[in-house]
PDB file of C-alpha atoms in Angstrom:
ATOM      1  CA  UNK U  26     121.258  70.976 -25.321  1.00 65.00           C
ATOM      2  CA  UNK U  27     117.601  69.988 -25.181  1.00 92.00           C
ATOM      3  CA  UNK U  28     115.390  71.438 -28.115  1.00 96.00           C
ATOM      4  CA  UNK U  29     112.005  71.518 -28.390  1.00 98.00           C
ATOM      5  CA  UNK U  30     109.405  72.868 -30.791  1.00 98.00           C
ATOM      6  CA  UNK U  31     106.459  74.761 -29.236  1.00 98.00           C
ATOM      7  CA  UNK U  32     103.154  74.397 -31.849  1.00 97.00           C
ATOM      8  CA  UNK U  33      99.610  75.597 -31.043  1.00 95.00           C
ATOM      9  CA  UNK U  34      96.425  74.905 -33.399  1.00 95.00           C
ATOM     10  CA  UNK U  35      95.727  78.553 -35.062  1.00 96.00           C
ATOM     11  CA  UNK U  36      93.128  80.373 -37.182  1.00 95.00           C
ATOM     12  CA  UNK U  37      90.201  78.593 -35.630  1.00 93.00           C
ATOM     13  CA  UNK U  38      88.191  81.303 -36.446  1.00 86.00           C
ATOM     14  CA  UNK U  39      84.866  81.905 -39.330  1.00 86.00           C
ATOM     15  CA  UNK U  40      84.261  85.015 -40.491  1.00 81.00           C
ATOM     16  CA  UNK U  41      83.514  87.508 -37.276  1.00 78.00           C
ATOM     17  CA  UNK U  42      83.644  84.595 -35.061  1.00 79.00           C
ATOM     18  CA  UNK U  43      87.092  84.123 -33.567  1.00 79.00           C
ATOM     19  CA  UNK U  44      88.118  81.754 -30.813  1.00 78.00           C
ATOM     20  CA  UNK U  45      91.959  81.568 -30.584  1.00 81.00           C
ATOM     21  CA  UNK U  46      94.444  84.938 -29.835  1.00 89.00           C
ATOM     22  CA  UNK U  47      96.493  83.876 -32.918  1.00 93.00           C
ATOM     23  CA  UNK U  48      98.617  87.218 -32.885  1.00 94.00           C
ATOM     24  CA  UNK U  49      99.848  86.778 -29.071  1.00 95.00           C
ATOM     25  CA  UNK U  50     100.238  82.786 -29.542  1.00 96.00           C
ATOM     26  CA  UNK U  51     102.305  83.757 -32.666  1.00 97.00           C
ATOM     27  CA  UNK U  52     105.000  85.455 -30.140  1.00 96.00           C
ATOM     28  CA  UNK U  53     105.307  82.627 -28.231  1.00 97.00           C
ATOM     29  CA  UNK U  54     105.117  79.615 -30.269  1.00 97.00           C
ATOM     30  CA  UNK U  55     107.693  78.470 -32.949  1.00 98.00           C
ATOM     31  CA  UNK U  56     105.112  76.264 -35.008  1.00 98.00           C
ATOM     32  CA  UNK U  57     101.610  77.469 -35.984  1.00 98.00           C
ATOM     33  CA  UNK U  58      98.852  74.672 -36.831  1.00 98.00           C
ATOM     34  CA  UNK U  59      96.491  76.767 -39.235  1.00 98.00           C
ATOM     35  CA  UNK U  60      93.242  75.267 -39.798  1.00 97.00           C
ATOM     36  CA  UNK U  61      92.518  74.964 -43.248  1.00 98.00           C
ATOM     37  CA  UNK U  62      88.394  75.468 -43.476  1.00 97.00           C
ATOM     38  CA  UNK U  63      87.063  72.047 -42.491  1.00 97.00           C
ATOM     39  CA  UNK U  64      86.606  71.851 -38.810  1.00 97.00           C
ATOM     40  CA  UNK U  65      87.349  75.978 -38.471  1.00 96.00           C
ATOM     41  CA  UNK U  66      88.979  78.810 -40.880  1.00 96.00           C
ATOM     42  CA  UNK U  67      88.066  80.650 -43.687  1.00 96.00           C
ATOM     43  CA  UNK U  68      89.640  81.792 -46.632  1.00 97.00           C
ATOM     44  CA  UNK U  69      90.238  85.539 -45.215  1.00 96.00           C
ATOM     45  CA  UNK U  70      91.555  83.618 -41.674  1.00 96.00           C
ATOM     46  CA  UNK U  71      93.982  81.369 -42.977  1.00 97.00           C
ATOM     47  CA  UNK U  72      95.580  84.629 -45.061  1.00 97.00           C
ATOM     48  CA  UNK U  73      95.965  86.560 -42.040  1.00 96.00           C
ATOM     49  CA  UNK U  74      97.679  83.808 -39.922  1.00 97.00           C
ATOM     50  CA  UNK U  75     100.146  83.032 -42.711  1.00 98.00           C
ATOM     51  CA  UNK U  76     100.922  86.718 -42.960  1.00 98.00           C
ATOM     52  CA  UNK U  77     101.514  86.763 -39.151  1.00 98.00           C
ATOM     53  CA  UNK U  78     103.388  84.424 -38.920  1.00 98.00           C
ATOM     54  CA  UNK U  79     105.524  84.772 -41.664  1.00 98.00           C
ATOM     55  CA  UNK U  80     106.065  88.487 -39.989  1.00 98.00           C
ATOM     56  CA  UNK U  81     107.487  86.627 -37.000  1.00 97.00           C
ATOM     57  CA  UNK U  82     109.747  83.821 -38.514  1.00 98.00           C
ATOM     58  CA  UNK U  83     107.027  81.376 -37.113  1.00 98.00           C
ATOM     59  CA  UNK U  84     106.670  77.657 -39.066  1.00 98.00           C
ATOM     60  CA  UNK U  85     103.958  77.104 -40.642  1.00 98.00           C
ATOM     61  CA  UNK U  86     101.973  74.165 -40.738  1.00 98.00           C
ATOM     62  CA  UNK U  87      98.640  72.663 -42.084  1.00 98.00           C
ATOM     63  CA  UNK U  88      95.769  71.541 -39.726  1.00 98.00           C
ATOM     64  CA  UNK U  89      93.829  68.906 -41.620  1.00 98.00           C
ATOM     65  CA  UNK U  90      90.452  67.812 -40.327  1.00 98.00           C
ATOM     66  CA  UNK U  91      87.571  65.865 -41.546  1.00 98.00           C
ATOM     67  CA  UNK U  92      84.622  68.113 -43.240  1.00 97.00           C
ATOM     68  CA  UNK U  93      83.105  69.022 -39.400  1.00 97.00           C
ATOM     69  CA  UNK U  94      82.982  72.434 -39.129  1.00 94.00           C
ATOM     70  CA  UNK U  95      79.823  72.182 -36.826  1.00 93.00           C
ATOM     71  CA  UNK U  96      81.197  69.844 -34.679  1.00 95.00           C
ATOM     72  CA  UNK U  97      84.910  71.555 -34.878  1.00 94.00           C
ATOM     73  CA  UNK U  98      86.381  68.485 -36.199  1.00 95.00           C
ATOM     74  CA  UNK U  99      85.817  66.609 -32.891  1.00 94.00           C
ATOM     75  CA  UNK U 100      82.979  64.307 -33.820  1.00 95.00           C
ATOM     76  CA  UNK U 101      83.671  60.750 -35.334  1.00 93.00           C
ATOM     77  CA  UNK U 102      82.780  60.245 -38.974  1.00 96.00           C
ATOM     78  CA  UNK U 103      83.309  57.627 -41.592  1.00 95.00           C
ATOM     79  CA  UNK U 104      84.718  58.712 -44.779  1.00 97.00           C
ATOM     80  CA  UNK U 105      86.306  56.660 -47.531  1.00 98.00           C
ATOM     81  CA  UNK U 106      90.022  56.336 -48.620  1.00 98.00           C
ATOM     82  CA  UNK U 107      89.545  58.053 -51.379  1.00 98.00           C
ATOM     83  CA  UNK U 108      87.670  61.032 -50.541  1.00 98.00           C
ATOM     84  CA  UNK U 109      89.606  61.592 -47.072  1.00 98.00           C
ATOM     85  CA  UNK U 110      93.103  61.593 -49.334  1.00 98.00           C
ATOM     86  CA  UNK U 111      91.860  64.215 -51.569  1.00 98.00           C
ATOM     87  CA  UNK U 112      90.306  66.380 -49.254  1.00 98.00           C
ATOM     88  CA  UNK U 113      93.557  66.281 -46.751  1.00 98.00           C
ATOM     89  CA  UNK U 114      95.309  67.367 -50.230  1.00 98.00           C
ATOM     90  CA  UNK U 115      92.839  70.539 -50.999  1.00 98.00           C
ATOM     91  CA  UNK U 116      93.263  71.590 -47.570  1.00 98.00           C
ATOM     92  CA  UNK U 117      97.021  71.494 -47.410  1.00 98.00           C
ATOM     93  CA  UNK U 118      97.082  72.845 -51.214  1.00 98.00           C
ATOM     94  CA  UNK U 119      94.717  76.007 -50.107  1.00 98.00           C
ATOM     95  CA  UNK U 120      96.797  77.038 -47.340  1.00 98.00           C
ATOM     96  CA  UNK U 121     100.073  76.830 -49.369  1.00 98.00           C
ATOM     97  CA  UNK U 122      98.632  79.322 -51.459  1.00 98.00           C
ATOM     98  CA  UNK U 123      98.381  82.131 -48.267  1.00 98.00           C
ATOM     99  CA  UNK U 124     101.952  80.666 -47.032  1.00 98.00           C
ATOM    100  CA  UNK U 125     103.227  81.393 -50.523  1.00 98.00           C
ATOM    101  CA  UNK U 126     101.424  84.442 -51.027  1.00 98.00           C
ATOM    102  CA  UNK U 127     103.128  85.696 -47.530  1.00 98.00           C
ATOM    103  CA  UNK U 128     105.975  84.522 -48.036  1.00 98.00           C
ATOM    104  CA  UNK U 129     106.694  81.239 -46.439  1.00 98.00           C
ATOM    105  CA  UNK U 130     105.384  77.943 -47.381  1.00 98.00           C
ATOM    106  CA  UNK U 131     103.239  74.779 -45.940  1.00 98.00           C
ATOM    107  CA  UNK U 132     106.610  73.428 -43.998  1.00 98.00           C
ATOM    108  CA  UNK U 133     104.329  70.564 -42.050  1.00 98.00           C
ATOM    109  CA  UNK U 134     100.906  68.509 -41.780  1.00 98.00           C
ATOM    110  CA  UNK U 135      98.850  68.036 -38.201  1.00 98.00           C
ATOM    111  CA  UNK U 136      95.506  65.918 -38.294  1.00 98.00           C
ATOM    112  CA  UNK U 137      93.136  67.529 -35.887  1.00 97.00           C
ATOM    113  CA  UNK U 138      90.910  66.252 -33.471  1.00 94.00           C
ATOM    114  CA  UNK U 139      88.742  63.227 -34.652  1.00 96.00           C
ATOM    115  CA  UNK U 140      90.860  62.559 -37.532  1.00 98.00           C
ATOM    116  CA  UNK U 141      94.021  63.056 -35.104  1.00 97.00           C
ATOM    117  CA  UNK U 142      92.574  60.352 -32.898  1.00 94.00           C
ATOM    118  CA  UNK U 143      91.157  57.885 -35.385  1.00 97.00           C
ATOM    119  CA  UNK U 144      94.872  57.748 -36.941  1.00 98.00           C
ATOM    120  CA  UNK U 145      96.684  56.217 -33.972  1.00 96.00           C
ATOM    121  CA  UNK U 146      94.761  52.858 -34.272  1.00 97.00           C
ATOM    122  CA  UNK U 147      92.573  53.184 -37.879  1.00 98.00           C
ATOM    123  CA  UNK U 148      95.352  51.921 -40.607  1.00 98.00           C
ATOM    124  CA  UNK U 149      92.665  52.323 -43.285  1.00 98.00           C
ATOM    125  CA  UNK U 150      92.140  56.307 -42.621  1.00 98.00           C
ATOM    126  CA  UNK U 151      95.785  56.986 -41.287  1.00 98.00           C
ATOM    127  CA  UNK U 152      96.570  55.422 -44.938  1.00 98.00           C
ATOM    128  CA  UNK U 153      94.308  57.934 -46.375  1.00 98.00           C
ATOM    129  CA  UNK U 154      95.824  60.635 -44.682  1.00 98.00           C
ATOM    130  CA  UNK U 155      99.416  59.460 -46.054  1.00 98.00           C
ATOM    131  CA  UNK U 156      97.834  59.671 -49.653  1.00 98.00           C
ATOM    132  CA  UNK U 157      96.502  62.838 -49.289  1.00 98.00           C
ATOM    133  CA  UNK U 158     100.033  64.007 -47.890  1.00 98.00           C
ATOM    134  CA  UNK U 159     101.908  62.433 -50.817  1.00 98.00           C
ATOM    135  CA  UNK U 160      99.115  63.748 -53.775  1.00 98.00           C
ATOM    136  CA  UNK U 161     100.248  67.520 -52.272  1.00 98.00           C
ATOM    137  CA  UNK U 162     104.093  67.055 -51.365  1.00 98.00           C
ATOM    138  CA  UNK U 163     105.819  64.207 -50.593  1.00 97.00           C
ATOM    139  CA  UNK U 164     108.583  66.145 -49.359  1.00 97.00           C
ATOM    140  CA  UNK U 165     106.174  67.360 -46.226  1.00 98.00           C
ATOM    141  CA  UNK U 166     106.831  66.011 -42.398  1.00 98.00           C
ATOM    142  CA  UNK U 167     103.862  64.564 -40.904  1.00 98.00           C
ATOM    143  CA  UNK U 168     103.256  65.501 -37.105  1.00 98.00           C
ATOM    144  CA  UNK U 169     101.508  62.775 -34.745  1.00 97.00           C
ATOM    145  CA  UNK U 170     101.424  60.972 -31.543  1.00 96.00           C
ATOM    146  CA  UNK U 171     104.498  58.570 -30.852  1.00 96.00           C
ATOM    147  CA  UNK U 172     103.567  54.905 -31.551  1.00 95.00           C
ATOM    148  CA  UNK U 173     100.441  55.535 -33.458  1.00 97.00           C
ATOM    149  CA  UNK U 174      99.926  53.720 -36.787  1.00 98.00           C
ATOM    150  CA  UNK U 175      99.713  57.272 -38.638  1.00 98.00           C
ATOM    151  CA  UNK U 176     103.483  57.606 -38.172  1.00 98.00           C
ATOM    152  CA  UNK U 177     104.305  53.931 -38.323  1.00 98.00           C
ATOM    153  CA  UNK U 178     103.120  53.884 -42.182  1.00 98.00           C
ATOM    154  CA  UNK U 179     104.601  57.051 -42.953  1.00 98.00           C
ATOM    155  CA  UNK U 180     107.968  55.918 -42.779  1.00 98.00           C
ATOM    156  CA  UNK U 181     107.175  53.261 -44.716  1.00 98.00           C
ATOM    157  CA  UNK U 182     105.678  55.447 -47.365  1.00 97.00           C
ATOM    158  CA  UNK U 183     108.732  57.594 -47.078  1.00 97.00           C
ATOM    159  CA  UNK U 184     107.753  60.798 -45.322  1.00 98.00           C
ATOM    160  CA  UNK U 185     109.315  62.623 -42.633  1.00 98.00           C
ATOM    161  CA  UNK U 186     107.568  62.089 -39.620  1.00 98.00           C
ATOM    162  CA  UNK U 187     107.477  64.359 -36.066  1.00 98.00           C
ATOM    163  CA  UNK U 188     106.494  63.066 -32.480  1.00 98.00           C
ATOM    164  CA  UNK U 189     104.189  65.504 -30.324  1.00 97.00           C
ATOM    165  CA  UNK U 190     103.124  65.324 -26.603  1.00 97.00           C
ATOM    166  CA  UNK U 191     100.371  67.507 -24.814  1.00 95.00           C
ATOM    167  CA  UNK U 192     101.218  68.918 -21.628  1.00 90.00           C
ATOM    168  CA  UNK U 193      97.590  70.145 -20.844  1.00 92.00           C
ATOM    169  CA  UNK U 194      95.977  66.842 -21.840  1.00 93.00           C
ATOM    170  CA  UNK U 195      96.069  63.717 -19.797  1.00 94.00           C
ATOM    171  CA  UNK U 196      97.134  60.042 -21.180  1.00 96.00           C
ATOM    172  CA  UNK U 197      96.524  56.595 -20.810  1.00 94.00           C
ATOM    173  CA  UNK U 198      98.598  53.989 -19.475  1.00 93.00           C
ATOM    174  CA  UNK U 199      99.251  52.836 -23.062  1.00 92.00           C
ATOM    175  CA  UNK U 200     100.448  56.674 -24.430  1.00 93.00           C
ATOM    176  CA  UNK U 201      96.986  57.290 -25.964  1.00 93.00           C
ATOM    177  CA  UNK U 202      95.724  60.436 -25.204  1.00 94.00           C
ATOM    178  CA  UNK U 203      92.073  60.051 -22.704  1.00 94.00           C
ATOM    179  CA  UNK U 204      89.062  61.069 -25.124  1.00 90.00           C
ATOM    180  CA  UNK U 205      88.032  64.354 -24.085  1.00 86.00           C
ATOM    181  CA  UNK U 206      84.849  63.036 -23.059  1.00 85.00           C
ATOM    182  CA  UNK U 207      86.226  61.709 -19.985  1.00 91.00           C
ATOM    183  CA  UNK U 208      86.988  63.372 -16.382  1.00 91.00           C
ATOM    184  CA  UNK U 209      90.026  64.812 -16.151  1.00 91.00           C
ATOM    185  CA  UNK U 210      91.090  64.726 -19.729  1.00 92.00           C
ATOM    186  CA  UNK U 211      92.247  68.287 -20.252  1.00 91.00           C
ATOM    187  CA  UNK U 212      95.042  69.196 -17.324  1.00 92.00           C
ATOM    188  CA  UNK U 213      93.718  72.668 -16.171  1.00 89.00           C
ATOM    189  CA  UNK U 214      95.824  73.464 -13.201  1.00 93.00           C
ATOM    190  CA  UNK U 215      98.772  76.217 -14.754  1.00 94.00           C
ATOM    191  CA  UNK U 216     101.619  75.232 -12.492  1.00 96.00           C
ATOM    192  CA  UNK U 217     100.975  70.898 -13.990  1.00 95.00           C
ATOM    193  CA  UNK U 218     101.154  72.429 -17.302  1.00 95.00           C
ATOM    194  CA  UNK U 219     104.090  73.709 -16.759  1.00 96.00           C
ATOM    195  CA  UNK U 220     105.946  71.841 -14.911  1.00 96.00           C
ATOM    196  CA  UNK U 221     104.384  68.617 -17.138  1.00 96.00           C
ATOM    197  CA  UNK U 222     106.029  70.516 -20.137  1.00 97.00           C
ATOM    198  CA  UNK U 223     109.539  70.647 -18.754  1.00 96.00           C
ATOM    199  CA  UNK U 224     109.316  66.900 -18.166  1.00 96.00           C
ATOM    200  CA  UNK U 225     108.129  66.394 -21.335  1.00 96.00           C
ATOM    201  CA  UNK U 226     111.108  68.321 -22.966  1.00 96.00           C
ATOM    202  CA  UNK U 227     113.813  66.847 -20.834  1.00 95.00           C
ATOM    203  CA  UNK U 228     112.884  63.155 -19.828  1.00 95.00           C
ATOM    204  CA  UNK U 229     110.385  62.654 -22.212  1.00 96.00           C
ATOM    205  CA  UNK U 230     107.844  61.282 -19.822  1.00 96.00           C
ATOM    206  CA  UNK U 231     104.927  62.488 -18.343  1.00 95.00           C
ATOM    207  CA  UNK U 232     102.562  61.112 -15.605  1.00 94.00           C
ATOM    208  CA  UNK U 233      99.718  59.132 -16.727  1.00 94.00           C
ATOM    209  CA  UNK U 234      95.955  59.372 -15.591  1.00 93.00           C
ATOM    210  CA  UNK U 235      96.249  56.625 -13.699  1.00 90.00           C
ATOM    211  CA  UNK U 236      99.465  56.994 -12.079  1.00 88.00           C
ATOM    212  CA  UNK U 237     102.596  55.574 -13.278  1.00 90.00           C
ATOM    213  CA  UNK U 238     104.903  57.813 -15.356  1.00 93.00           C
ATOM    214  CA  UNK U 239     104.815  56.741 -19.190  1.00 95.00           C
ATOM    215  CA  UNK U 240     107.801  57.380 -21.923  1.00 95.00           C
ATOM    216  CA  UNK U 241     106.196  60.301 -24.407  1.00 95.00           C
ATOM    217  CA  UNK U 242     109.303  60.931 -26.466  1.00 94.00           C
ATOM    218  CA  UNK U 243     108.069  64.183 -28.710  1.00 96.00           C
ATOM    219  CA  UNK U 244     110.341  66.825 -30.845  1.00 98.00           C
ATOM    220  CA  UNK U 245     107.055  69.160 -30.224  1.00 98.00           C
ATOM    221  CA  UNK U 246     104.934  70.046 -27.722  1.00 98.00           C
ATOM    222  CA  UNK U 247     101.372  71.300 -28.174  1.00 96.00           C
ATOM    223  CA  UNK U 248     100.185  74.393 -26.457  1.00 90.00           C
ATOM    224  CA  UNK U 249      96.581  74.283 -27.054  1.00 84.00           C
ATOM    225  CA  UNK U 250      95.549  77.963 -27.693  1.00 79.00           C
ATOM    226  CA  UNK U 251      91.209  77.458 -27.230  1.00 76.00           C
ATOM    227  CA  UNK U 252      91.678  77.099 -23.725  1.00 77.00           C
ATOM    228  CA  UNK U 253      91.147  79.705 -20.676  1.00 76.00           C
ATOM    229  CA  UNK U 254      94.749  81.992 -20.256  1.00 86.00           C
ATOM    230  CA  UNK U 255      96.185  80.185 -23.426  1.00 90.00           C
ATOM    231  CA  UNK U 256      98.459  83.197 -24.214  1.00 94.00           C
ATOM    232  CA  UNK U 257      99.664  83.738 -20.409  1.00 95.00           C
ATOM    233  CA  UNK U 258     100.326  80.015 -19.889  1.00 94.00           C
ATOM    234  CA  UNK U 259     102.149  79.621 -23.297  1.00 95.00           C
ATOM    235  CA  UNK U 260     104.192  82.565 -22.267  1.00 96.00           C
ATOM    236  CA  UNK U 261     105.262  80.321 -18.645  1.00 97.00           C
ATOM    237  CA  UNK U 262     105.539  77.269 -20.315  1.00 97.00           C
ATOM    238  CA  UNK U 263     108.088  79.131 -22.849  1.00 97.00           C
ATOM    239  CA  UNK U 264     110.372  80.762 -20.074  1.00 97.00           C
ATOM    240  CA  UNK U 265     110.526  77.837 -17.824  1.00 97.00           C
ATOM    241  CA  UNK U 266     111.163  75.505 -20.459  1.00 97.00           C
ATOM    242  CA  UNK U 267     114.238  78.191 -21.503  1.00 97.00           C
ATOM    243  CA  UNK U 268     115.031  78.965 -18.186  1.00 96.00           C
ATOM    244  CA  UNK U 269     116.153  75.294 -17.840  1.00 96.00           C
ATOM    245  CA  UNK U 270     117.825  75.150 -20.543  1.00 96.00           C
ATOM    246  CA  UNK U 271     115.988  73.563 -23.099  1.00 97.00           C
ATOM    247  CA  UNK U 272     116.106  75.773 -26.532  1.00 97.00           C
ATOM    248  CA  UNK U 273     112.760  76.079 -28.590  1.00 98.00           C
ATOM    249  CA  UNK U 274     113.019  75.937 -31.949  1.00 97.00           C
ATOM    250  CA  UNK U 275     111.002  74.917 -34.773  1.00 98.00           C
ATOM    251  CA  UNK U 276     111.347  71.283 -36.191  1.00 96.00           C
ATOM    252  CA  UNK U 277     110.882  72.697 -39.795  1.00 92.00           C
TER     253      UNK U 277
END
């Protein structure tokens, strides 16, 4: 049988200001992505999503970012080796602390947004990102886009690594994901999200912006919970995907 791991990006939240329904996503998904106070999060967030879902047998996972929280991680920044490797280390090593302290334990690492996207090509700051993985646990699976160079030099530096597709975001001819900035990057339409999950899960491929269908070969698929109706279209993604057959389980 078919198994796939369902992850969405959690605790994206500072202090009163909230933006994703990290209790309902936590009954849905079986990997949470807690941000871990550099593009969003806060020491009191990143407690209470451990403690969730530790409550509900959900995996948990860091979401590392560059230091962005004004620009939620998204914006493009230059930092060196160095600095990028210990700061992906603090931010993994604070959130162990909440998994611990609720029970569970850092099980995963998922760059976010700029950081996420810089990795697939930039072997200097994927590198960086390895380090910083290594200096906290080398033990830890690292969670990234099939084919990029993040993943490629992971396995060389010995770590576990995870393929992820997005169902709600669109791709490029080449498997890259299309920049946000672009028309038509994020799939809105419910019913393509859906049914672009189950292909996902089963044939791993997916059709591409321009056309053709493309191989996207992921253990994980990436509900993105900042969107309109992320709950109720996590929810239908979940029971079709089951409904066919396909089991969801965590990866860790």
């Amino acid at each position: 049988m078919t198994a796939i791991d369902l992850n969405a990006d959690l605790g994206e939240g500072f202090g009163r200001w909230q933006l994703t329904d990290d209790e309902q996503l936590l009954s849905v998904v079986t990997s949470a992505n807690v941000a871990c106070g550099f593009h969003a999060g806060d020491a009191a967030t990143m407690r209470r999503v451990c403690g969730l879902a530790a409550e509900r047998g959900v995996t948990i996972g860091a979401q590392v970012s560059y230091r962005d929280l004004a620009g939620f991680g998204r914006r493009a920044m230059d930092v060196p080796s160095a600095e990028l490797a210990a700061e992906v280390a603090y931010q993994i090593g604070a959130l162990e602390v909440f998994a611990r302290a609720a029970g569970s334990r850092v099980a995963y690492v998922k760059p976010h947004g700029a950081l996420y996207n810089r990795v697939v090509h930039d072997e200097e700051q994927a590198g960086a990102v390895i380090d910083g993985v290594l200096l906290a646990d080398a033990t830890l699976p690292l969670l990234g886009l099939p084919g990029s160079r993040l993943l490629d030099l992971a396995r060389k530096a010995g770590l576990p690594t995870v393929t992820e597709a997005f169902a709600d975001r669109a791709y490029t001819e080449q498997g890259t994901l299309v920049p946000r900035g672009r028309a038509g990057a994020v799939v809105t339409d419910p019913d393509t999200v859906v049914e672009r999950s189950l292909s996902l899960a089963r044939s791993g491929t997916v059709t591409s912006q321009a056309g053709p269908p493309i191989e996207v070969r992921a253990r994980s698929l990436c509900l993105h919970g900042d969107t309109p109706g992320a709950v109720d279209l996590a929810r239908r993604v979940r029971k079709r995907l089951e409904e066919s057959g396909v089991r969801v389980e965590a990866f860790a």
